Amino acid sequence: MLTVDYGDEMPALYHRRLGGSVRAYAHQQRLTGKEIYSGFGKRDITADVNFSDLRSWGEALGWKTISCARLAEWMPAPALAPALREAGEAFRVLVQEA
């Protein structure tokens, strides 16, 4: 199983976002708190993935964790397109096998 998404492991994930990682975007503006839930259909709602939970759930199914790293660590700079290098710090990659 290869999972690539925005997020982090505990406790770093919630250290940065004490109120949780759910947020919304509308008209290129970031929304938090109650603003997230107003204007349904007019907001893009997202949340960071808790990779500690993903790892634990996989291991509970008997999967072995191969690696969990930032995209920039998992795919070194020469292999990562220049336009994606900044995203390489924001994305995390979890590799598990059954």
XYZ file of N, CA and C in Angstrom:
294
model
N 0.864 -1.158 0.000
C 0.000 0.000 0.000
C 0.911 1.221 0.000
N 0.656 2.106 -0.921
C 1.402 3.360 -1.010
C 0.416 4.498 -0.788
N 0.635 5.276 0.264
C -0.227 6.411 0.572
C 0.609 7.678 0.478
N 0.169 8.615 -0.348
C 0.849 9.901 -0.496
C -0.199 10.984 -0.299
N 0.018 11.866 0.690
C -0.957 12.912 0.952
C -0.336 13.952 1.877
N -1.049 15.088 2.018
C -0.661 16.070 3.024
C -0.898 15.462 4.387
N -0.038 15.773 5.343
C -0.241 15.303 6.696
C 1.068 15.121 7.418
N 0.992 14.456 8.558
C 2.175 14.231 9.378
C 1.858 13.138 10.376
N 2.836 12.833 11.194
C 2.651 11.867 12.258
C 2.402 12.612 13.565
N 1.915 11.896 14.555
C 1.699 12.468 15.878
C 3.040 12.618 16.574
N 3.278 13.572 17.401
C 2.367 14.666 17.755
C 2.515 15.890 16.839
N 3.411 15.838 15.878
C 3.675 17.006 15.028
C 2.426 17.499 14.298
N 1.548 16.589 13.900
C 0.363 16.983 13.139
C -0.481 17.993 13.907
N -0.796 17.699 15.160
C -1.668 18.575 15.932
C -0.892 19.650 16.684
N 0.421 19.522 16.755
C 1.243 20.578 17.351
C 1.108 21.854 16.523
N 1.034 21.686 15.197
C 0.888 22.826 14.288
C -0.550 23.326 14.229
N -1.510 22.438 14.468
C -2.931 22.791 14.325
C -3.680 22.330 15.583
N -3.616 23.131 16.631
C -4.198 22.737 17.911
C -5.699 22.482 17.832
N -6.389 23.155 16.917
C -7.829 22.979 16.770
C -8.199 21.887 15.793
N -7.232 21.105 15.338
C -7.475 20.060 14.350
C -7.039 20.519 12.974
N -7.024 19.613 12.033
C -6.474 19.942 10.716
C -7.532 20.231 9.656
N -8.815 20.198 10.030
C -9.871 20.489 9.057
C -9.853 21.980 8.740
N -9.931 22.292 7.456
C -9.994 23.673 7.011
C -10.686 23.718 5.665
N -11.024 24.902 5.236
C -11.701 25.064 3.949
C -11.043 26.210 3.187
N -11.286 26.205 1.887
C -10.793 27.283 1.029
C -11.941 27.771 0.168
N -12.034 29.094 0.044
C -13.026 29.718 -0.828
C -12.393 30.983 -1.395
N -12.446 31.100 -2.706
C -11.874 32.276 -3.373
C -10.418 32.495 -2.957
N -9.664 31.421 -2.886
C -8.246 31.417 -2.548
C -7.960 31.927 -1.133
N -8.967 31.879 -0.274
C -8.802 32.279 1.122
C -8.973 31.055 2.013
N -8.093 30.928 3.003
C -8.182 29.818 3.950
C -9.198 30.152 5.027
N -10.077 29.214 5.319
C -11.118 29.394 6.320
C -10.946 28.370 7.421
N -11.177 28.793 8.651
C -11.094 27.885 9.799
C -12.290 28.135 10.708
N -12.408 27.312 11.728
C -13.488 27.491 12.694
C -14.853 27.324 12.060
N -15.807 28.116 12.512
C -17.187 28.008 12.044
C -17.333 28.350 10.560
N -16.410 29.142 10.024
C -16.468 29.521 8.604
C -16.426 28.304 7.681
N -15.781 27.239 8.133
C -15.650 26.028 7.322
C -17.027 25.502 6.925
N -17.969 25.563 7.851
C -19.250 24.900 7.681
C -20.338 25.772 7.074
N -20.036 27.020 6.799
C -21.028 27.873 6.148
C -20.794 27.835 4.635
N -21.825 28.069 3.885
C -21.681 28.125 2.433
C -21.389 26.789 1.781
N -22.103 25.739 2.209
C -21.862 24.420 1.615
C -21.982 24.471 0.101
N -21.109 23.776 -0.573
C -21.070 23.761 -2.026
C -20.245 24.893 -2.601
N -19.820 25.794 -1.736
C -19.022 26.926 -2.185
C -17.652 26.941 -1.529
N -17.317 25.853 -0.865
C -16.042 25.735 -0.164
C -15.387 24.408 -0.526
N -14.073 24.413 -0.564
C -13.320 23.167 -0.685
C -12.852 22.817 0.718
N -13.342 21.691 1.257
C -13.000 21.279 2.615
C -11.921 20.209 2.546
N -10.914 20.339 3.413
C -9.803 19.395 3.419
C -9.313 19.185 4.849
N -8.487 18.187 5.038
C -7.857 17.911 6.332
C -6.543 17.190 6.082
N -5.582 17.400 6.968
C -4.322 16.670 6.875
C -4.539 15.238 7.355
N -3.815 14.309 6.762
C -3.913 12.898 7.122
C -3.042 12.626 8.350
N -3.587 11.868 9.290
C -2.835 11.437 10.468
C -2.135 10.127 10.091
N -0.867 10.228 9.717
C -0.129 9.054 9.268
C 0.175 8.079 10.403
N 0.169 8.538 11.643
C 0.343 7.614 12.776
C -0.838 6.654 12.841
N -2.050 7.174 12.640
C -3.229 6.313 12.636
C -3.194 5.351 11.453
N -2.852 5.849 10.267
C -2.782 4.964 9.092
C -1.807 3.819 9.330
N -0.662 4.157 9.873
C 0.351 3.132 10.165
C -0.208 2.104 11.146
N -0.821 2.567 12.231
C -1.371 1.671 13.255
C -2.473 0.773 12.699
N -3.363 1.350 11.886
C -4.448 0.552 11.318
C -3.901 -0.533 10.402
N -2.908 -0.204 9.598
C -2.289 -1.204 8.722
C -1.620 -2.300 9.522
N -0.878 -1.895 10.562
C -0.185 -2.884 11.391
C -1.172 -3.779 12.129
N -2.341 -3.236 12.507
C -3.381 -4.054 13.147
C -3.916 -5.107 12.189
N -3.814 -4.837 10.879
C -4.228 -5.812 9.862
C -3.103 -6.780 9.497
N -1.959 -6.613 10.155
C -0.816 -7.483 9.875
C 0.130 -6.945 8.820
N -0.049 -5.712 8.389
C 0.832 -5.120 7.390
C 2.130 -4.675 8.039
N 3.197 -4.752 7.298
C 4.506 -4.307 7.757
C 4.760 -2.907 7.196
N 5.174 -1.981 8.054
C 5.520 -0.638 7.598
C 6.932 -0.655 7.043
N 7.065 -0.296 5.787
C 8.368 -0.250 5.120
C 9.033 1.103 5.356
N 8.271 2.181 5.172
C 8.806 3.519 5.430
C 7.678 4.524 5.596
N 7.999 5.600 6.269
C 7.097 6.735 6.405
C 7.999 7.963 6.438
N 7.954 8.749 5.377
C 8.883 9.868 5.242
C 8.244 10.989 4.430
N 8.835 12.145 4.485
C 8.410 13.238 3.617
C 8.719 12.855 2.177
N 7.907 13.338 1.251
C 8.106 13.031 -0.167
C 9.520 13.398 -0.606
N 10.036 14.519 -0.124
C 11.379 14.966 -0.491
C 12.452 13.987 -0.021
N 12.212 13.272 1.067
C 13.158 12.257 1.558
C 12.986 10.953 0.790
N 11.747 10.623 0.493
C 11.435 9.360 -0.175
C 11.849 9.394 -1.639
N 11.675 10.555 -2.264
C 12.035 10.729 -3.671
C 13.040 11.886 -3.736
N 14.314 11.596 -3.797
C 15.341 12.637 -3.756
C 15.155 13.712 -4.839
N 15.687 14.900 -4.577
C 15.522 16.074 -5.441
C 15.754 15.809 -6.931
N 16.786 15.064 -7.347
C 16.961 14.861 -8.787
C 15.763 14.154 -9.446
N 15.079 13.302 -8.690
C 13.940 12.565 -9.256
C 12.638 13.357 -9.128
N 12.610 14.327 -8.232
C 11.412 15.124 -7.997
C 11.445 16.356 -8.890
N 10.419 16.520 -9.705
C 10.362 17.649 -10.642
C 10.525 18.965 -9.883
N 11.254 19.929 -10.431
C 11.473 21.208 -9.739
C 10.179 21.871 -9.262
N 9.121 21.779 -10.042
C 7.851 22.399 -9.660
C 7.228 21.732 -8.429
N 7.655 20.513 -8.103
C 7.083 19.773 -6.971
C 7.977 19.783 -5.736
N 9.113 20.409 -5.795
C 10.056 20.343 -4.668
C 9.496 20.961 -3.394
N 8.745 22.055 -3.509
C 8.138 22.651 -2.321
C 7.095 21.702 -1.732
N 6.313 21.074 -2.588
C 5.318 20.106 -2.126
C 5.995 18.907 -1.473
N 7.224 18.627 -1.854
C 7.968 17.513 -1.286
C 8.150 17.610 0.209
N 8.061 18.821 0.750
C 8.140 19.006 2.202
C 6.767 18.862 2.855
N 5.709 19.135 2.128
C 4.358 19.090 2.689
C 3.744 17.696 2.616
N 4.101 16.935 1.585
C 3.537 15.600 1.410
C 4.332 14.578 2.200
N 3.625 13.559 2.680
C 4.252 12.441 3.382
C 3.922 11.183 2.600
N 4.823 10.218 2.628
C 4.660 8.953 1.921
C 4.743 7.816 2.942
N 3.720 6.976 2.965
C 3.695 5.792 3.831
C 3.682 4.567 2.931
N 4.646 3.688 3.139
C 4.727 2.446 2.366
C 4.557 1.279 3.317
N 3.538 0.453 3.049
C 3.268 -0.736 3.860
C 3.018 -1.923 2.933
N 3.312 -3.123 3.440
C 3.019 -4.321 2.635
C 2.305 -5.341 3.501
N 1.465 -6.109 2.833
C 0.697 -7.147 3.538
C 1.537 -8.381 3.703
